[in-house]
Tab-separated table of C-alpha atoms in Angstrom:
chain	number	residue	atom	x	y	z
A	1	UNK	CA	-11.114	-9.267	62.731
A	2	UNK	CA	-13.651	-11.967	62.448
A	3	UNK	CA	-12.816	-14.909	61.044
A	4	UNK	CA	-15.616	-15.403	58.121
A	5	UNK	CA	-14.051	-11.714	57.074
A	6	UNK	CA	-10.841	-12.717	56.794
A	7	UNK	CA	-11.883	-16.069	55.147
A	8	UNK	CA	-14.034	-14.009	52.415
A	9	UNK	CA	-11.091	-11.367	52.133
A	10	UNK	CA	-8.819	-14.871	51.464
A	11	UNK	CA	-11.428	-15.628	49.083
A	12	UNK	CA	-11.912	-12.220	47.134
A	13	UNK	CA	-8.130	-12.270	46.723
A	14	UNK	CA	-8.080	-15.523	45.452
A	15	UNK	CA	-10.610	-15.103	42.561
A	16	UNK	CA	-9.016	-11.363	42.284
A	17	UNK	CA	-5.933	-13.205	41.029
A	18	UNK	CA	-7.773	-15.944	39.362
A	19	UNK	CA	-9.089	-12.986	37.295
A	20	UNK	CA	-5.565	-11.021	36.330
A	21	UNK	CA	-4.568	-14.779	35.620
A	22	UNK	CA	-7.138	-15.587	33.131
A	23	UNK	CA	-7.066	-11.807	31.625
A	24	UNK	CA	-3.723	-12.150	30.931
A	25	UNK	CA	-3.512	-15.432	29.667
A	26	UNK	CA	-6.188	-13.969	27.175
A	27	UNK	CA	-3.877	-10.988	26.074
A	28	UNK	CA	-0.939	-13.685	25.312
A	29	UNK	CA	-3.320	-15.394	23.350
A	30	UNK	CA	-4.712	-12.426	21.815
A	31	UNK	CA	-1.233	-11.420	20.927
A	32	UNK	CA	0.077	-14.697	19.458
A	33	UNK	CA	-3.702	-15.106	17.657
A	34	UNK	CA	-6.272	-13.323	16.448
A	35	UNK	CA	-8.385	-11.374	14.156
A	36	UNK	CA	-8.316	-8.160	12.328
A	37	UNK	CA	-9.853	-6.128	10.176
A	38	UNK	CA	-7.876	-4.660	6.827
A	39	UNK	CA	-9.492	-2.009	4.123
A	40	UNK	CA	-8.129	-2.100	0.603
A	41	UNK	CA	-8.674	0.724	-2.091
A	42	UNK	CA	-10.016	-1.345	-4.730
A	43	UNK	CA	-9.986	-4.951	-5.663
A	44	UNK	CA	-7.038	-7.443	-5.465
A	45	UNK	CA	-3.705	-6.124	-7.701
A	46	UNK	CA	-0.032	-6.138	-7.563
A	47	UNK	CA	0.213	-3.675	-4.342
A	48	UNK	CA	-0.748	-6.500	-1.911
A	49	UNK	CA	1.088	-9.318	-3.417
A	50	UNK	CA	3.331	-9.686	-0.704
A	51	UNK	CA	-0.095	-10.539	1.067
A	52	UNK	CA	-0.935	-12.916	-0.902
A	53	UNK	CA	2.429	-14.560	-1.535
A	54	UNK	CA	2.252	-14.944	2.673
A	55	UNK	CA	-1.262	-16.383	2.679
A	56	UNK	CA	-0.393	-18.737	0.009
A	57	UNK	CA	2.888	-20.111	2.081
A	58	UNK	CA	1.068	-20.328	5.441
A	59	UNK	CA	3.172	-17.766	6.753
A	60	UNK	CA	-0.266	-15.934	8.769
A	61	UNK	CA	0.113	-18.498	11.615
A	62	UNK	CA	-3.170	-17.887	13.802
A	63	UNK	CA	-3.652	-14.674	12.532
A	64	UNK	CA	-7.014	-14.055	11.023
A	65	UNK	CA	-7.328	-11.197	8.480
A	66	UNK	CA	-10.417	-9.964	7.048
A	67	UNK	CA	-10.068	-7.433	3.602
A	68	UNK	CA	-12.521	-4.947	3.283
A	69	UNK	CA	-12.722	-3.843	-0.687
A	70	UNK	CA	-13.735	-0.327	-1.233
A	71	UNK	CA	-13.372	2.081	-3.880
A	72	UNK	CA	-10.465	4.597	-3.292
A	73	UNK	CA	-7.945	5.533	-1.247
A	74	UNK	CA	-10.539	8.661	0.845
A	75	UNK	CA	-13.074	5.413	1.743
A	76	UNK	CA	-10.334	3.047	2.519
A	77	UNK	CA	-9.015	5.996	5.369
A	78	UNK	CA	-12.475	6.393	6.293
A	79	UNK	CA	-13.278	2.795	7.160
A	80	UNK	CA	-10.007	3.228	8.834
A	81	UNK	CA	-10.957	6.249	11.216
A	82	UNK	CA	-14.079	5.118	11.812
A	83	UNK	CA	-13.122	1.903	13.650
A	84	UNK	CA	-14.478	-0.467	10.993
A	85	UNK	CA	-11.241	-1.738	9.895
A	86	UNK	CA	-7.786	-1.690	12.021
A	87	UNK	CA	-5.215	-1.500	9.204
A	88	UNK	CA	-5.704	-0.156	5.954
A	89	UNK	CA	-3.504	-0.073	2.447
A	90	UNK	CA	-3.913	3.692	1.122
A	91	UNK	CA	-2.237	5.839	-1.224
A	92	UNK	CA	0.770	8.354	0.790
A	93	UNK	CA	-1.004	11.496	-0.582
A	94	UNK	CA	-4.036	10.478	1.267
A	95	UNK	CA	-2.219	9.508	4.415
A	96	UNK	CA	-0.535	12.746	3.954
A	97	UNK	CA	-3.390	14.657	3.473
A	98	UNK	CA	-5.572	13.019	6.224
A	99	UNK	CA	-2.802	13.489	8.772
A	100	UNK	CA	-2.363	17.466	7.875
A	101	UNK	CA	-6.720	17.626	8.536
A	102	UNK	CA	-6.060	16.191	11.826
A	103	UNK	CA	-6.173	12.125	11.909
A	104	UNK	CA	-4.278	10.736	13.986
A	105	UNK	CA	-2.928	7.822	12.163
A	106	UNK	CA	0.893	6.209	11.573
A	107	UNK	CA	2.527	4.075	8.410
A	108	UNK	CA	3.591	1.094	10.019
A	109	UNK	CA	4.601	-0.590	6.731
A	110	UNK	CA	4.569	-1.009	3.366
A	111	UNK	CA	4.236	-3.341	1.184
A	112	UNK	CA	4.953	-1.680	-2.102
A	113	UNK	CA	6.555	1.720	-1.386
A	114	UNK	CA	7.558	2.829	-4.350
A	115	UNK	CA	5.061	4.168	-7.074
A	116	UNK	CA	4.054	1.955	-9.767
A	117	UNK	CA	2.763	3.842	-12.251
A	118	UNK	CA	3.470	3.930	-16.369
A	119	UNK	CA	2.427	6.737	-18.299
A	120	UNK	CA	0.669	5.460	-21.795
A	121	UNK	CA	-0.611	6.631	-25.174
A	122	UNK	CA	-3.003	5.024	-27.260
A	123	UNK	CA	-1.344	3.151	-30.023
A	124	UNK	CA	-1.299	5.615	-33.291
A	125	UNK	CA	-0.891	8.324	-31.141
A	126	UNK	CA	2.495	8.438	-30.395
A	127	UNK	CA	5.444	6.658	-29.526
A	128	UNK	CA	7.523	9.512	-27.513
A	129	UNK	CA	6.865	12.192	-24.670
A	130	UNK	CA	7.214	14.668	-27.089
A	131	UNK	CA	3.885	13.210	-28.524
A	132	UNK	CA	2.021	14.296	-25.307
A	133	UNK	CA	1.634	17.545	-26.524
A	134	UNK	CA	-2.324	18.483	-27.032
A	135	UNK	CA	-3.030	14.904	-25.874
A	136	UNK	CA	-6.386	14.256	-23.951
A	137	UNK	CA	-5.684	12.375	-20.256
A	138	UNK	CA	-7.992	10.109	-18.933
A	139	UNK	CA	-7.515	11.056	-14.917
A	140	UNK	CA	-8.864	10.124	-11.566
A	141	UNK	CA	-9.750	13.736	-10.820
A	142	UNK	CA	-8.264	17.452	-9.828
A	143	UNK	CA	-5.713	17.174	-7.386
A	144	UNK	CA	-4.733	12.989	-7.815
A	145	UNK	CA	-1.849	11.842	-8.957
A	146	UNK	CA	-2.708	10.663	-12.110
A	147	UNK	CA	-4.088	14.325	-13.232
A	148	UNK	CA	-0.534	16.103	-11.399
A	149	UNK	CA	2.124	13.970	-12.979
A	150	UNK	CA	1.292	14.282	-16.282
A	151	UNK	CA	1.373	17.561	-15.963
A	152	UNK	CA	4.786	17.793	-14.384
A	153	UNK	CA	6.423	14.804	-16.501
A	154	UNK	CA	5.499	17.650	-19.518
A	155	UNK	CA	6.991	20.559	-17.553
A	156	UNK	CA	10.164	18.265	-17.268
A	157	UNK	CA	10.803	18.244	-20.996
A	158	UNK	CA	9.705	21.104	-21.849
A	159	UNK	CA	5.837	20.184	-23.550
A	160	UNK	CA	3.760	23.227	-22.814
A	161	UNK	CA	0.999	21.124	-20.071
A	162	UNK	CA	-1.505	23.946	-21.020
A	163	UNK	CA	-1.828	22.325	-24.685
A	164	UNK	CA	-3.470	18.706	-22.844
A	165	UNK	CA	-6.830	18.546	-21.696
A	166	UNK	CA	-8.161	16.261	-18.376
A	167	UNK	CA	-11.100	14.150	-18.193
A	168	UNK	CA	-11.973	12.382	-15.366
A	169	UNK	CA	-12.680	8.928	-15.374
A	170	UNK	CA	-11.732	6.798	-12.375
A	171	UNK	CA	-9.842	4.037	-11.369
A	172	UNK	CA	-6.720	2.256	-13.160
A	173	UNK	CA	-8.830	-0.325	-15.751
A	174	UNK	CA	-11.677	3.023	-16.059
A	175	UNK	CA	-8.723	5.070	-17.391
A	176	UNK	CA	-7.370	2.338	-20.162
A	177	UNK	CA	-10.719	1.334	-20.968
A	178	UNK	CA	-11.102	5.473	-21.547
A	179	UNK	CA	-8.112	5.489	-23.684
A	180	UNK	CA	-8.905	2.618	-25.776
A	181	UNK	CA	-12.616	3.767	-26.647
A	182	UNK	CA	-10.934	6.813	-27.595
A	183	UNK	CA	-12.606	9.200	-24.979
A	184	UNK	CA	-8.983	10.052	-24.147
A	185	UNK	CA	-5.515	9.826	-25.610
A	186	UNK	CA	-3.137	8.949	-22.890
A	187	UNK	CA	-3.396	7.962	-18.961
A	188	UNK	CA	-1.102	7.151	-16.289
A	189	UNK	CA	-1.913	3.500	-14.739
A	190	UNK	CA	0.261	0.934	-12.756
A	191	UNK	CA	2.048	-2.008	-14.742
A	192	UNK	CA	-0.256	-4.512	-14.559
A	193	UNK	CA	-2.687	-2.496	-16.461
A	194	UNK	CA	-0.295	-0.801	-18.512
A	195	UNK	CA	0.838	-4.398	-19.393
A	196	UNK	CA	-2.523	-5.336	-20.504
A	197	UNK	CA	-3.099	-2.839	-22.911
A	198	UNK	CA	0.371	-3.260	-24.478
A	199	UNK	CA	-0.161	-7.098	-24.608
A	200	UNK	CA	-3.250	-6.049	-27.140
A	201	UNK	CA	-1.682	-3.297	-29.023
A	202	UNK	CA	-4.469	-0.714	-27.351
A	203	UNK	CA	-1.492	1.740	-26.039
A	204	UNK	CA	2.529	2.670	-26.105
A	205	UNK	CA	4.396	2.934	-22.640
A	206	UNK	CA	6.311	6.260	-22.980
A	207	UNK	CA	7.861	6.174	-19.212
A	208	UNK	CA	7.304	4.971	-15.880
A	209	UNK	CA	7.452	7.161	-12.564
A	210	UNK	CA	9.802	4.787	-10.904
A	211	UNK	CA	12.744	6.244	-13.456
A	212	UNK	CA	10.782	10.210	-14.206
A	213	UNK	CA	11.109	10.425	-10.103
A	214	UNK	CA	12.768	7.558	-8.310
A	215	UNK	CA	11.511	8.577	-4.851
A	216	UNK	CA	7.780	9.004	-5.637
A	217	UNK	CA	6.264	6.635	-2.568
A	218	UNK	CA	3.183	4.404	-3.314
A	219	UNK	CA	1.159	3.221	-0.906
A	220	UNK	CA	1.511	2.487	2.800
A	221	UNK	CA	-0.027	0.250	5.807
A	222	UNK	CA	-2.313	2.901	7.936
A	223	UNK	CA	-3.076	2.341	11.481
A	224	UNK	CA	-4.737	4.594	14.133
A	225	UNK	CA	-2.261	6.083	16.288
A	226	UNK	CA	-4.506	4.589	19.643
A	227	UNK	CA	-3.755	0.975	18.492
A	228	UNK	CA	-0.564	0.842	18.412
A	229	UNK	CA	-0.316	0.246	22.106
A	230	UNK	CA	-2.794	-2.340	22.233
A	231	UNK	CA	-1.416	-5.635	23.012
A	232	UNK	CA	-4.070	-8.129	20.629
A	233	UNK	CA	-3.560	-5.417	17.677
A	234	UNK	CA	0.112	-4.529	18.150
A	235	UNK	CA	0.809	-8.279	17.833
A	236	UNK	CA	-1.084	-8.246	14.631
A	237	UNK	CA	0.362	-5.527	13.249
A	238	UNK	CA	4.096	-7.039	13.779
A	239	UNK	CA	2.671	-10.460	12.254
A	240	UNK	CA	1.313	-7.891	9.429
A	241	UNK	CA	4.806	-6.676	8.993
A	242	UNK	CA	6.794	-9.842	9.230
A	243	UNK	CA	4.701	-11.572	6.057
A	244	UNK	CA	5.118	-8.287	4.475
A	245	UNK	CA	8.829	-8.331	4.499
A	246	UNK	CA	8.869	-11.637	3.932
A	247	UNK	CA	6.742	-11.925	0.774
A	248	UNK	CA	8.282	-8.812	-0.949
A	249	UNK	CA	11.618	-10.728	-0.306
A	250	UNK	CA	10.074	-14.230	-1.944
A	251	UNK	CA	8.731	-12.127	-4.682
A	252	UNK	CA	12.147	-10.535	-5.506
A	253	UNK	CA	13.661	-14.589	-5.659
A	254	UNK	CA	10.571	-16.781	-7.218
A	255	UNK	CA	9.127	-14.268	-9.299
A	256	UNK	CA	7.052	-16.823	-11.326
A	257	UNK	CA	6.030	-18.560	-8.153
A	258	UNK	CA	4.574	-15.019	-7.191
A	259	UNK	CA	2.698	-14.880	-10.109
A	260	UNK	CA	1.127	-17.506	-9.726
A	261	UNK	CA	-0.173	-16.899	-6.108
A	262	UNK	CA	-1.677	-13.697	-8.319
A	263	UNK	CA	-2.920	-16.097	-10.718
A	264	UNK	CA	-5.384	-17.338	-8.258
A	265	UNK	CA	-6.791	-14.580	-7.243
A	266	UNK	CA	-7.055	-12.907	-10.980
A	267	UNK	CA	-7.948	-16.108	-12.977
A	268	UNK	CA	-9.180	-13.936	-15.925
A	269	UNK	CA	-5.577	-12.574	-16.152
A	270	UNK	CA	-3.167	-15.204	-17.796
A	271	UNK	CA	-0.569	-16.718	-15.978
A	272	UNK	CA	1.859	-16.178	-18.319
A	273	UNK	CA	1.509	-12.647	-18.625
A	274	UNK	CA	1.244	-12.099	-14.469
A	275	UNK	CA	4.568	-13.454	-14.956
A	276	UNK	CA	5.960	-10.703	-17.179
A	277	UNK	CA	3.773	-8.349	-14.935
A	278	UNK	CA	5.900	-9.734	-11.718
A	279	UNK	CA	9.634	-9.763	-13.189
A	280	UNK	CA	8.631	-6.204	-14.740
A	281	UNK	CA	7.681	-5.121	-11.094
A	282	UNK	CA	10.998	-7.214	-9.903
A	283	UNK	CA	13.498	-4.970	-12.436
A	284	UNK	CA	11.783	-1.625	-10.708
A	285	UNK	CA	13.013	-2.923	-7.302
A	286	UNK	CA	9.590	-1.920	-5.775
A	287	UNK	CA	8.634	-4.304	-2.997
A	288	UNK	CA	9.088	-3.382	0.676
A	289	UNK	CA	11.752	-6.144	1.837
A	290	UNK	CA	13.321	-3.914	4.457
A	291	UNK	CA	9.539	-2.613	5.540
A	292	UNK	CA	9.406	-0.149	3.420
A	293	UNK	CA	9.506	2.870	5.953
A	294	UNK	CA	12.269	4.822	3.918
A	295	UNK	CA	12.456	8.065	5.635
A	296	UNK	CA	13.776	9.696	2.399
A	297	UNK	CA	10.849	8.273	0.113
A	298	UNK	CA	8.328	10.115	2.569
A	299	UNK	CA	10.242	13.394	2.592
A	300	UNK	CA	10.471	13.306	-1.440
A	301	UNK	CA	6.638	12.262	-1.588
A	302	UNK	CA	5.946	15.153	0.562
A	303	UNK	CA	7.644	18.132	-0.518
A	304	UNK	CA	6.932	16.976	-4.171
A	305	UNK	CA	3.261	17.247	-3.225
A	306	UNK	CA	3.538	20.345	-1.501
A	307	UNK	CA	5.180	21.629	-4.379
A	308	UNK	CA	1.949	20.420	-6.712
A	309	UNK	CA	-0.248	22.418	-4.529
A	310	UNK	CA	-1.578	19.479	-3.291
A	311	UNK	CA	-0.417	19.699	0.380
A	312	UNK	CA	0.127	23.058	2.402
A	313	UNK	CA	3.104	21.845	4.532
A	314	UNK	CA	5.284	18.971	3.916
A	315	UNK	CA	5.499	16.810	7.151
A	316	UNK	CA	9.010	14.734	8.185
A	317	UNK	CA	8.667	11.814	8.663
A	318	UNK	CA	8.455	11.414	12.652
A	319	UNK	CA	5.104	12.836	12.119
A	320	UNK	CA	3.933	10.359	9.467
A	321	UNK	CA	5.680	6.331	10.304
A	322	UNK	CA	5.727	4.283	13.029
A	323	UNK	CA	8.713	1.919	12.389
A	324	UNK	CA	8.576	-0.058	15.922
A	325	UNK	CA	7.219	-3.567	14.013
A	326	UNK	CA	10.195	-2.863	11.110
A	327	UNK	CA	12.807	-2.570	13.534
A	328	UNK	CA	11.451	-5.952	15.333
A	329	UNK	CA	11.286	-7.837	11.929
A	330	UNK	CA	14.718	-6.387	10.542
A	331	UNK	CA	16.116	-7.967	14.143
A	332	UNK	CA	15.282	-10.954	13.315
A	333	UNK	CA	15.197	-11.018	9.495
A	334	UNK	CA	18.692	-8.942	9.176
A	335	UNK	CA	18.348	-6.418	5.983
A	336	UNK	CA	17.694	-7.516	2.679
A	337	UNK	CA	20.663	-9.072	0.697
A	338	UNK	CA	20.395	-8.420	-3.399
A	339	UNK	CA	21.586	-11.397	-4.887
């Protein structure tokens, strides 16, 4: 062979390895740093407080994350599937329902599993479920949540359903603001804006979801099913999960100190009253501190849905999480010990 051919050969295979070297020094850095994109349903509330509680202690490291705020849990999945966001926080009858029309998505965590939702009545109204009966709801629409469970928190104790009427209005503050202008007569909303309305004698909390049906999921952490073997986004999504535990776990033990890491992202909300909003949350047990990947809440979540009508088949829960970056945390985080 001639030698300037075996010198460039010598050569190629030098830069060749120059090249895996530098590519792979970029996926360890990718993996220990980074940036990603996450969607949100709506603007800033209790469900991402563990979040917040992480950003607030420096616990994100090199981690960059950049929240996308849109309206609803359909437009946070679509940002989701369409590439424009890596990890989204959406509601489990969407991920549900989005998984049984074909997207091929996982739950990889949760933050708040468990549903927070309190079922009100304007003030003169009523002070008992009984009360529901012929009551107008302020709802998000056919088919949500807050139009179903209603419905089947009457069934329960035995309030003929077909005696209410449903308007739909929208979001959590859209349905109190419904219910205190007196377009409707009763709503289901999650504590903090249940709080609200008690704090100025607008409504009555009859019941909360977390005691009509204790394993009712909430919300999960969506990824697309294609990511999860990416090295830069796999290490994101354990760092993701980590603060997640982490922060539900700080909540549970300095409550107030929660609050206020709440506080400064809802300044018009009063400190003091974030703080009953927190230790409220706190007594429901709702936070994610072992990941929140409870096989058993998915199965209830499911078949009660497909029961509603508002799922054909219920799926188990292989099909729907992912619980590779839960197992890695609990490793090193051991379960959660009550105190």
């Amino acid at each position: 062979m001639p030698y300037d051919l075996v010198r460039l050969r010598a050569f190629l295979s030098a830069v060749m390895l120059g090249v895996v070297a530098a590519l792979t020094l970029l996926d360890a850095t990718a993996a220990s740093a980074g940036k990603i994109k996450m969607a949100f349903p709506g603007p800033v509330t209790t469900f991402s407080l563990p979040y917040l509680v992480a950003q607030k202690k420096g616990w994100m490291g090199d981690l960059e994350v950049e929240d996308l705020h849109v309206t609803g849990d359909a437009n946070a999945m679509r940002v989701l599937l369409s590439g424009n966001a890596d990890i989204a926080l959406v509601g489990m009858l969407n991920v549900l329902a989005s998984l049984h029309a074909g997207a091929s998505i996982r739950a990889v965590h949760s933050w708040q599993p468990i549903g927070d939702y309190s079922l009100v009545l304007a003030t003169g109204k009523g002070s008992k479920i009984a009360d529901l009966a012929g009551k107008t709801f302020a709802s998000s629409g056919p088919g949500g949540l807050p139009d179903q469970l209603p419905r089947l928190i009457m069934r329960k104790y035995g309030i003929d359903e077909q005696s209410a009427r449903f308007v739909q209005v929208g979001g959590h503050a859209a349905r109190l603001q419904a219910v205190i202008g007196g377009r409707a007569d009763a709503t289901l909303v999650n504590t903090v804006t249940a709080l609200k309305g008690v704090q100025d004698s607008k409504v009555t909390v009859l019941t909360k979801l977390s005691a009509e049906f204790p394993g009712l999921g909430y919300v999960w952490n969506v990824v697309r099913k294609e990511s999860l073997d990416k090295p830069e986004l796999a290490a994101a999504f354990q760092a993701m999960t980590d603060i997640g535990i982490r922060g539900s776990r700080y909540i549970m033990e300095n409550p107030d100190d929660a609050a206020a890491a709440l506080h400064e992202r809802l300044p018009d909300l009063d400190l003091a009253f974030l703080k009953a909003v927190v230790r409220d949350l706190n007594g429901e047990s709702l936070w994610g501190v072992n990941g929140g990947l409870d096989p058993v809440i998915e199965e209830f979540t499911a078949d009660l849905n497909m029961k509603l009508g508002n799922l054909p088949v219920a799926p188990k829960p292989g099909e729907v999480l992912d619980p590779r970056f839960v197992d890695a945390a609990l490793k090193t985080l051991g379960p959660y010990q009550t105190k």
